[in-house]
CSV table of C-alpha atoms in Angstrom, one decimal:
chain,number,residue,atom,x,y,z
A,1,MET,CA,0.0,0.0,0.3
A,2,ASN,CA,1.2,3.8,-0.5
A,3,ALA,CA,1.3,3.9,3.5
A,4,ARG,CA,2.0,7.2,5.1
A,5,GLU,CA,2.7,7.6,8.8
A,6,VAL,CA,2.2,10.5,11.1
A,7,ARG,CA,3.4,10.1,15.1
A,8,VAL,CA,1.4,11.4,17.7
A,9,GLU,CA,4.2,11.4,20.5
A,10,LEU,CA,2.4,11.6,24.3
A,11,GLY,CA,5.4,9.1,25.7
A,12,GLU,CA,4.6,5.7,26.7
A,13,ARG,CA,0.9,6.4,24.9
A,14,ALA,CA,2.4,7.5,21.6
A,15,TYR,CA,0.7,5.5,18.5
A,16,THR,CA,1.1,5.6,15.0
A,17,VAL,CA,-1.8,7.3,12.2
A,18,HIS,CA,-1.7,5.0,9.3
A,19,ILE,CA,-2.9,6.8,6.3
A,20,GLY,CA,-3.4,5.3,2.6
A,21,PRO,CA,-5.3,3.1,0.5
A,22,GLY,CA,-4.9,0.0,2.4
A,23,ALA,CA,-4.4,1.3,5.8
A,24,LEU,CA,-6.8,-1.7,7.5
A,25,LEU,CA,-4.1,-3.7,7.3
A,26,SER,CA,-1.9,-2.2,9.8
A,27,VAL,CA,-4.7,-2.9,12.7
A,28,PRO,CA,-3.8,-6.7,13.9
A,29,ALA,CA,-0.1,-5.9,13.8
A,30,GLU,CA,-0.8,-3.0,16.0
A,31,ILE,CA,-3.3,-4.5,18.2
A,32,ARG,CA,-0.2,-7.1,19.0
A,33,LYS,CA,2.4,-4.9,19.0
A,34,ARG,CA,0.9,-2.6,22.0
A,35,LEU,CA,-1.1,-5.6,23.7
A,36,GLY,CA,0.7,-9.0,23.4
A,37,THR,CA,-1.0,-11.9,22.8
A,38,THR,CA,-3.4,-11.6,26.1
A,39,PRO,CA,-6.2,-10.2,23.9
A,40,ARG,CA,-8.6,-12.9,22.7
A,41,ARG,CA,-11.7,-10.7,21.3
A,42,ALA,CA,-12.1,-7.0,19.3
A,43,PHE,CA,-15.6,-5.4,19.8
A,44,VAL,CA,-16.1,-3.4,16.2
A,45,VAL,CA,-18.6,-0.5,16.7
A,46,ARG,CA,-19.6,-0.2,12.9
A,47,ASP,CA,-21.2,3.5,11.1
A,48,SER,CA,-24.2,2.1,9.0
A,49,GLY,CA,-22.7,4.1,6.4
A,50,VAL,CA,-20.0,2.3,5.9
A,51,PRO,CA,-19.8,-0.2,2.9
A,52,ALA,CA,-20.4,-4.2,3.9
A,53,VAL,CA,-16.9,-4.6,2.0
A,54,PHE,CA,-15.0,-2.6,4.6
A,55,PHE,CA,-16.2,-4.3,7.7
A,56,ASP,CA,-15.6,-7.6,6.0
A,57,GLU,CA,-12.0,-7.3,5.6
A,58,LEU,CA,-11.6,-5.7,9.0
A,59,ALA,CA,-13.3,-8.7,10.2
A,60,ALA,CA,-11.1,-10.9,8.3
A,61,LEU,CA,-8.1,-9.1,9.1
A,62,LEU,CA,-8.6,-9.4,13.1
A,63,SER,CA,-10.0,-13.1,12.8
A,64,ASP,CA,-7.0,-14.1,11.3
A,65,ALA,CA,-4.7,-12.2,14.4
A,66,GLU,CA,-7.0,-14.8,16.2
A,67,LEU,CA,-9.2,-12.4,17.8
A,68,ALA,CA,-12.9,-13.5,18.2
A,69,VAL,CA,-15.1,-10.4,16.4
A,70,SER,CA,-18.4,-8.8,18.2
A,71,SER,CA,-19.9,-6.1,16.5
A,72,ILE,CA,-22.7,-4.0,16.6
A,73,GLU,CA,-23.9,-1.1,14.2
A,74,LEU,CA,-25.3,1.8,14.4
A,75,VAL,CA,-26.7,4.6,12.4
A,76,PRO,CA,-25.1,7.8,13.1
A,77,THR,CA,-27.1,11.0,13.7
A,78,GLU,CA,-26.9,13.8,16.4
A,79,GLN,CA,-29.5,12.4,18.0
A,80,SER,CA,-28.1,8.9,18.3
A,81,LYS,CA,-25.0,10.0,19.6
A,82,SER,CA,-26.5,10.3,23.2
A,83,ILE,CA,-26.1,8.3,26.5
A,84,ALA,CA,-29.1,5.7,25.4
A,85,THR,CA,-26.8,4.5,22.6
A,86,LEU,CA,-24.1,4.6,24.6
A,87,GLU,CA,-25.8,2.5,26.9
A,88,ARG,CA,-26.4,0.1,24.6
A,89,VAL,CA,-23.0,-0.3,23.1
A,90,LEU,CA,-21.8,-1.4,26.6
A,91,ALA,CA,-24.8,-3.5,27.4
A,92,ALA,CA,-23.4,-5.0,24.3
A,93,MET,CA,-20.0,-5.4,24.6
A,94,ALA,CA,-20.7,-7.1,28.2
A,95,SER,CA,-22.8,-9.4,26.5
A,96,SER,CA,-19.9,-10.6,24.3
A,97,GLY,CA,-17.9,-11.2,27.0
A,98,HIS,CA,-15.9,-7.9,26.3
A,99,SER,CA,-12.7,-7.5,29.2
A,100,ARG,CA,-10.5,-5.3,30.4
A,101,ALA,CA,-7.8,-6.6,27.5
A,102,ASP,CA,-9.8,-6.4,24.9
A,103,PRO,CA,-9.8,-3.9,22.1
A,104,VAL,CA,-12.5,-1.4,21.0
A,105,VAL,CA,-12.7,-1.2,17.2
A,106,ALA,CA,-14.6,2.2,15.8
A,107,LEU,CA,-15.2,1.6,12.3
A,108,GLY,CA,-17.1,4.6,11.1
A,109,GLY,CA,-17.3,8.3,10.7
A,110,GLY,CA,-17.3,11.1,13.8
A,111,ILE,CA,-19.9,10.1,15.7
A,112,VAL,CA,-19.3,6.6,15.4
A,113,GLY,CA,-15.4,7.4,16.5
A,114,ASP,CA,-16.8,9.8,19.7
A,115,LEU,CA,-19.2,7.2,20.9
A,116,ALA,CA,-17.2,4.0,20.5
A,117,GLY,CA,-13.7,5.9,21.7
A,118,PHE,CA,-16.3,6.9,25.0
A,119,ALA,CA,-17.2,3.7,25.2
A,120,ALA,CA,-13.9,2.5,25.6
A,121,ALA,CA,-13.3,5.1,28.0
A,122,SER,CA,-16.2,3.6,29.9
A,123,TYR,CA,-16.0,-0.1,30.4
A,124,GLN,CA,-14.2,-1.7,33.2
A,125,ARG,CA,-13.2,1.5,33.9
A,126,GLY,CA,-11.2,1.9,30.5
A,127,VAL,CA,-10.4,-0.5,27.5
A,128,PRO,CA,-7.6,-0.2,24.7
A,129,VAL,CA,-9.8,1.1,21.5
A,130,VAL,CA,-8.6,1.7,17.6
A,131,GLN,CA,-10.1,4.5,15.6
A,132,CYS,CA,-10.4,3.3,12.5
A,133,PRO,CA,-12.1,6.7,10.2
A,134,THR,CA,-14.2,6.3,7.3
A,135,THR,CA,-15.0,10.4,6.6
A,136,LEU,CA,-12.5,12.7,5.5
A,137,LEU,CA,-13.6,14.8,8.7
A,138,ALA,CA,-12.6,11.4,11.5
A,139,MET,CA,-9.5,11.0,9.4
A,140,VAL,CA,-7.9,14.6,9.8
A,141,ASP,CA,-9.8,15.6,13.4
A,142,ALA,CA,-12.5,13.2,15.2
A,143,SER,CA,-9.9,10.3,15.2
A,144,VAL,CA,-6.8,11.7,16.6
A,145,GLY,CA,-6.2,13.6,19.9
A,146,GLY,CA,-8.5,10.9,22.3
A,147,LYS,CA,-11.3,13.3,22.6
A,148,THR,CA,-14.5,11.1,23.2
A,149,GLY,CA,-17.7,11.7,24.0
A,150,VAL,CA,-21.6,11.6,23.3
A,151,ASN,CA,-24.5,14.6,23.2
A,152,LEU,CA,-26.9,15.7,26.2
A,153,ARG,CA,-30.2,16.9,25.7
A,154,VAL,CA,-31.8,19.3,28.5
A,155,ALA,CA,-34.9,20.9,28.9
A,156,ASN,CA,-35.2,24.3,29.4
A,157,ASP,CA,-37.9,27.8,28.8
A,158,THR,CA,-38.1,27.3,25.1
A,159,GLY,CA,-37.8,23.6,24.8
A,160,ASP,CA,-35.1,20.8,24.6
A,161,ARG,CA,-31.5,21.8,23.4
A,162,LEU,CA,-28.9,19.5,22.3
A,163,LEU,CA,-26.0,20.5,23.5
A,164,LYS,CA,-23.0,18.8,21.9
A,165,ASN,CA,-20.1,16.8,23.0
A,166,PHE,CA,-21.4,17.6,26.6
A,167,VAL,CA,-20.2,14.4,28.3
A,168,GLY,CA,-17.6,12.8,27.7
A,169,ALA,CA,-13.3,11.5,28.4
A,170,PHE,CA,-10.2,11.6,27.3
A,171,HIS,CA,-9.0,8.3,25.5
A,172,GLN,CA,-5.8,8.5,23.2
A,173,PRO,CA,-6.2,5.7,20.3
A,174,LEU,CA,-4.0,2.7,20.3
A,175,THR,CA,-3.5,3.4,16.8
A,176,VAL,CA,-5.1,5.3,13.9
A,177,ALA,CA,-6.1,3.3,10.4
A,178,ALA,CA,-7.1,6.0,7.9
A,179,ASP,CA,-8.0,4.0,4.7
A,180,THR,CA,-8.2,6.3,1.9
A,181,ARG,CA,-10.1,3.6,-0.1
A,182,VAL,CA,-13.1,3.9,1.5
A,183,LEU,CA,-13.4,8.2,1.4
A,184,MET,CA,-14.4,7.1,-2.7
A,185,SER,CA,-17.5,5.7,-1.6
A,186,LEU,CA,-18.9,8.5,0.1
A,187,PRO,CA,-21.2,10.9,-1.6
A,188,ASP,CA,-19.7,14.1,-2.5
A,189,ARG,CA,-21.2,16.5,-0.2
A,190,HIS,CA,-19.5,14.7,2.7
A,191,ARG,CA,-16.5,14.7,1.2
A,192,ARG,CA,-16.7,18.3,0.9
A,193,ALA,CA,-17.4,18.9,4.3
A,194,GLY,CA,-14.8,16.8,5.6
A,195,LEU,CA,-12.5,19.7,3.8
A,196,ALA,CA,-13.7,22.5,6.8
A,197,GLU,CA,-11.3,20.7,8.9
A,198,CYS,CA,-8.6,21.1,6.8
A,199,VAL,CA,-9.5,24.6,6.6
A,200,LYS,CA,-9.3,25.4,10.0
A,201,HIS,CA,-6.1,23.4,10.6
A,202,ALA,CA,-4.9,25.4,8.0
A,203,MET,CA,-5.9,28.2,9.8
A,204,ILE,CA,-3.9,27.7,12.7
A,205,ALA,CA,-0.6,25.9,11.5
A,206,LEU,CA,1.3,29.1,10.8
A,207,GLY,CA,0.9,30.2,14.6
A,208,ILE,CA,1.9,26.5,15.6
A,209,THR,CA,4.7,25.0,13.3
A,210,GLY,CA,5.6,28.2,11.1
A,211,ALA,CA,3.9,26.0,7.9
A,212,ASP,CA,1.9,27.8,5.2
A,213,LEU,CA,-0.6,25.5,5.7
A,214,MET,CA,-3.3,28.3,3.8
A,215,SER,CA,-1.5,27.7,0.7
A,216,GLU,CA,-1.0,24.3,0.4
A,217,THR,CA,-4.6,23.4,1.1
A,218,ARG,CA,-5.5,26.2,-1.8
A,219,ALA,CA,-3.2,24.2,-3.7
A,220,ALA,CA,-4.3,20.5,-3.0
A,221,MET,CA,-8.3,22.1,-3.8
A,222,PRO,CA,-7.9,20.8,-7.2
A,223,GLY,CA,-6.4,17.1,-7.1
A,224,VAL,CA,-8.5,16.7,-4.0
A,225,LEU,CA,-11.8,17.9,-5.5
A,226,ALA,CA,-11.3,15.6,-8.6
A,227,GLY,CA,-11.2,12.6,-6.1
A,228,GLU,CA,-7.3,12.1,-7.0
A,229,GLU,CA,-6.3,9.5,-3.7
A,230,ASP,CA,-3.1,10.3,-3.1
A,231,ALA,CA,-3.7,14.1,-3.4
A,232,TYR,CA,-6.6,13.2,-0.6
A,233,GLY,CA,-3.1,11.3,1.5
A,234,ARG,CA,-0.8,14.4,1.5
A,235,LEU,CA,-3.9,16.9,2.8
A,236,ILE,CA,-4.4,14.4,5.3
A,237,GLU,CA,-1.2,13.6,6.5
A,238,ARG,CA,-0.5,17.6,6.5
A,239,SER,CA,-4.0,17.9,9.0
A,240,VAL,CA,-2.8,14.6,11.4
A,241,ALA,CA,0.9,16.2,11.8
A,242,LEU,CA,-0.4,19.7,12.7
A,243,LYS,CA,-2.7,17.8,15.1
A,244,GLY,CA,-0.5,15.5,16.6
A,245,GLU,CA,1.7,18.5,17.3
A,246,VAL,CA,-1.3,20.5,18.8
A,247,VAL,CA,-1.6,16.9,21.0
A,248,ARG,CA,1.9,16.5,22.2
A,249,ARG,CA,2.1,20.0,23.2
A,250,ASP,CA,-1.7,20.3,25.0
A,251,GLU,CA,-3.2,16.6,25.5
A,252,ARG,CA,-6.4,17.9,27.6
A,253,GLU,CA,-7.1,21.7,26.4
A,254,SER,CA,-5.1,23.5,29.3
A,255,ILE,CA,-8.1,25.9,30.7
A,256,ALA,CA,-5.3,28.1,32.5
A,257,GLY,CA,-5.3,31.5,31.5
A,258,LEU,CA,-6.9,32.0,28.3
A,259,GLY,CA,-6.6,28.6,27.3
A,260,GLY,CA,-3.9,25.8,26.3
A,261,VAL,CA,-2.9,25.6,22.6
A,262,ARG,CA,-5.7,22.3,21.7
A,263,MET,CA,-8.4,25.4,22.5
A,264,LEU,CA,-7.2,26.7,19.0
A,265,LEU,CA,-8.6,23.3,17.3
A,266,ASN,CA,-12.0,24.9,18.2
A,267,LEU,CA,-12.0,27.5,15.4
A,268,GLY,CA,-15.2,27.9,14.0
A,269,HIS,CA,-16.7,25.4,16.1
A,270,THR,CA,-18.7,28.0,18.9
A,271,PHE,CA,-20.5,29.3,15.7
A,272,GLY,CA,-20.5,25.9,14.0
A,273,HIS,CA,-22.0,24.1,17.0
A,274,ALA,CA,-24.7,26.6,17.5
A,275,ILE,CA,-26.3,26.2,14.1
A,276,GLU,CA,-25.4,23.1,13.9
A,277,THR,CA,-28.2,22.3,16.5
A,278,ILE,CA,-30.7,24.6,14.8
A,279,PRO,CA,-33.2,21.3,13.2
A,280,ASN,CA,-34.3,22.9,9.7
A,281,LEU,CA,-31.3,24.7,7.9
A,282,SER,CA,-29.9,23.7,4.9
A,283,PRO,CA,-26.9,24.4,2.6
A,284,ASN,CA,-29.1,25.3,0.0
A,285,PRO,CA,-31.9,27.2,0.2
A,286,ALA,CA,-33.0,26.0,-2.6
A,287,TYR,CA,-32.9,22.2,-1.5
A,288,PRO,CA,-34.6,21.9,1.9
A,289,GLU,CA,-34.8,18.4,2.2
A,290,LEU,CA,-30.7,18.3,2.0
A,291,ALA,CA,-31.2,20.3,6.4
A,292,PRO,CA,-29.9,19.6,8.4
A,293,LEU,CA,-26.4,20.7,8.1
A,294,HIS,CA,-23.6,18.3,8.0
A,295,HIS,CA,-20.9,18.8,10.9
A,296,GLY,CA,-18.1,20.2,8.2
A,297,GLU,CA,-21.1,22.6,6.4
A,298,ALA,CA,-21.7,24.4,10.1
A,299,VAL,CA,-17.9,24.1,10.9
A,300,GLY,CA,-17.0,25.9,7.3
A,301,LEU,CA,-19.7,28.8,8.4
A,302,GLY,CA,-17.7,28.8,11.8
A,303,LEU,CA,-14.9,30.2,9.9
A,304,LEU,CA,-16.1,32.7,8.7
A,305,ALA,CA,-18.3,33.5,11.2
A,306,ALA,CA,-15.0,33.9,13.1
A,307,CYS,CA,-13.4,35.6,10.8
A,308,ARG,CA,-15.8,38.5,10.5
A,309,CYS,CA,-16.2,38.9,14.0
A,310,ALA,CA,-12.7,39.5,14.4
A,311,GLU,CA,-12.3,42.2,11.7
A,312,ARG,CA,-15.2,44.0,13.5
A,313,LEU,CA,-13.0,43.8,16.9
A,314,GLY,CA,-10.4,45.1,15.0
A,315,MET,CA,-7.8,42.5,15.4
A,316,CYS,CA,-7.1,40.4,12.0
A,317,GLU,CA,-5.3,41.4,9.1
A,318,PRO,CA,-7.3,42.8,6.6
A,319,GLY,CA,-8.0,39.7,3.9
A,320,VAL,CA,-8.0,37.1,5.8
A,321,GLY,CA,-11.8,36.3,5.5
A,322,ASP,CA,-11.9,36.5,1.9
A,323,GLU,CA,-9.2,34.3,1.2
A,324,VAL,CA,-11.1,31.8,3.7
A,325,LEU,CA,-14.3,32.6,1.7
A,326,GLY,CA,-12.7,32.1,-1.4
A,327,ILE,CA,-11.1,28.5,-0.4
A,328,LEU,CA,-14.7,27.5,1.0
A,329,ASP,CA,-16.3,28.7,-2.2
A,330,MET,CA,-13.7,26.7,-4.5
A,331,ILE,CA,-14.9,23.6,-2.2
A,332,GLY,CA,-18.6,24.3,-3.0
A,333,LEU,CA,-19.3,24.8,1.1
A,334,PRO,CA,-21.7,27.4,2.1
A,335,SER,CA,-21.0,30.8,3.1
A,336,THR,CA,-24.5,31.7,4.0
A,337,VAL,CA,-27.8,29.7,5.1
A,338,ARG,CA,-31.3,31.4,5.0
A,339,ASP,CA,-33.6,30.7,8.2
A,340,LEU,CA,-30.9,31.5,10.9
A,341,PRO,CA,-32.8,32.3,13.6
A,342,ASP,CA,-32.7,36.0,15.0
A,343,THR,CA,-29.3,36.8,16.3
A,344,ASP,CA,-30.5,36.8,19.9
A,345,GLU,CA,-31.4,32.8,20.0
A,346,VAL,CA,-28.2,32.0,18.0
A,347,ARG,CA,-25.9,34.1,20.8
A,348,SER,CA,-28.0,31.7,23.5
A,349,ARG,CA,-27.2,28.7,21.8
A,350,MET,CA,-23.4,29.9,22.1
A,351,GLY,CA,-23.4,30.5,25.4
A,352,ALA,CA,-24.1,26.8,26.3
A,353,ASP,CA,-20.7,26.4,24.2
A,354,LYS,CA,-18.6,23.9,26.7
A,355,LYS,CA,-15.5,26.1,26.0
A,356,ALA,CA,-17.3,29.2,28.1
A,357,ALA,CA,-15.7,29.8,31.4
A,358,GLY,CA,-17.0,31.9,34.6
A,359,GLY,CA,-20.2,32.4,32.3
A,360,LYS,CA,-18.5,34.4,29.8
A,361,LEU,CA,-18.0,33.1,26.2
A,362,ARG,CA,-14.6,32.4,24.8
A,363,LEU,CA,-13.9,32.3,20.9
A,364,VAL,CA,-10.9,31.2,18.9
A,365,LEU,CA,-10.5,34.0,16.4
A,366,PRO,CA,-8.4,34.7,13.8
A,367,GLU,CA,-5.5,37.4,14.0
A,368,GLY,CA,-3.9,37.1,11.1
A,369,ARG,CA,-3.2,34.3,7.7
A,370,GLY,CA,-2.8,30.9,9.8
A,371,ARG,CA,-2.8,32.5,13.5
A,372,CYS,CA,-5.4,32.7,16.1
A,373,ARG,CA,-6.1,33.1,19.7
A,374,VAL,CA,-8.7,32.5,22.1
A,375,VAL,CA,-10.4,35.7,22.9
A,376,THR,CA,-12.6,35.9,26.3
A,377,ASN,CA,-16.0,38.1,26.6
A,378,PRO,CA,-16.2,39.7,23.3
A,379,ASP,CA,-17.9,42.4,22.4
A,380,GLU,CA,-21.4,41.5,21.6
A,381,THR,CA,-21.7,43.5,18.6
A,382,ALA,CA,-18.3,41.6,17.1
A,383,VAL,CA,-20.1,38.3,17.8
A,384,ALA,CA,-23.4,39.7,16.0
A,385,ALA,CA,-21.7,41.0,13.0
A,386,GLY,CA,-20.2,37.0,12.9
A,387,ILE,CA,-23.8,35.5,13.1
A,388,ASP,CA,-25.2,38.0,10.6
A,389,ALA,CA,-22.0,37.4,7.7
A,390,ILE,CA,-23.5,34.0,7.6
A,391,ARG,CA,-27.2,35.1,7.1
A,392,GLY,CA,-28.6,34.5,3.9
């Protein structure tokens, strides 16, 4: 296979991210290398959207490594990313005879990876997990770094509200296998949505590693959008290397002062999560049946809102927002949405963000090309300007 490898350096918990066609082949060897001969079982949490051929291949590889395979299939929605679904997974693991020595293997997108990872972190106070991401978004972001969790639905005066990733744990994987073959099976919309996380990484990279990922990401787009597998591999490798360095420096998202460097990975997500939980928004107002927004589409809108907010605050170099808008347009991601609720409603949803501290909103905002910082309690007129910038 045309393999690429990125090492996430975390001392004795360091692990390798395998990237490329056939990366699934690395899973059994990594399990045996890290866990020895003790494991006798593997429990696969399977995304219902993953073609059966990839599950069958993974199950055969695990069986050949003398691991008895049990599995559960989940439909990946934000509503099913819940404590109730977590309980189903844990019960299925217990029924299968899963022990503390046995690995959980997540085969799916970010929702399944987060949920399976949290199940592994919780079951008998922690069992190993292997991440096999099957979407671009999961490959470049969700599968790397150890964040796991589920959503929480709470009631308030205006009805139920979904709080994204509100319950969870940090639980690093044994290894990650990002097999790019599966990307070619995804609908075009899913692949484009995943590119928003690559843009996010580019917007913070210069201030962390000195790499100009903005230029590299823009240059990579023609090959990526044409479906060239090697172009995807290079793009994933760059994003994973950036995220791995952030995780190495700040594994658990320090909240000292204005926040550790890992908090920069939340760029676009406070705006994005707020609009993602609004049920009837579509990336194309001419096609309301496309609602709800995909996570990557919401993140792309959040990136643009963050740029416009920073511009209103006077903290961002000229041209950054327009460059981001140009890349989003090149990808084919929405830059506005119709039927966005009034600004106060969106702002209220942002206030429920788990990054808030002491009741104060904290936003990651761009200062310049490839550089961002955390801003606490930003001026409300600037926040409103960010929201209004994405209103169609």
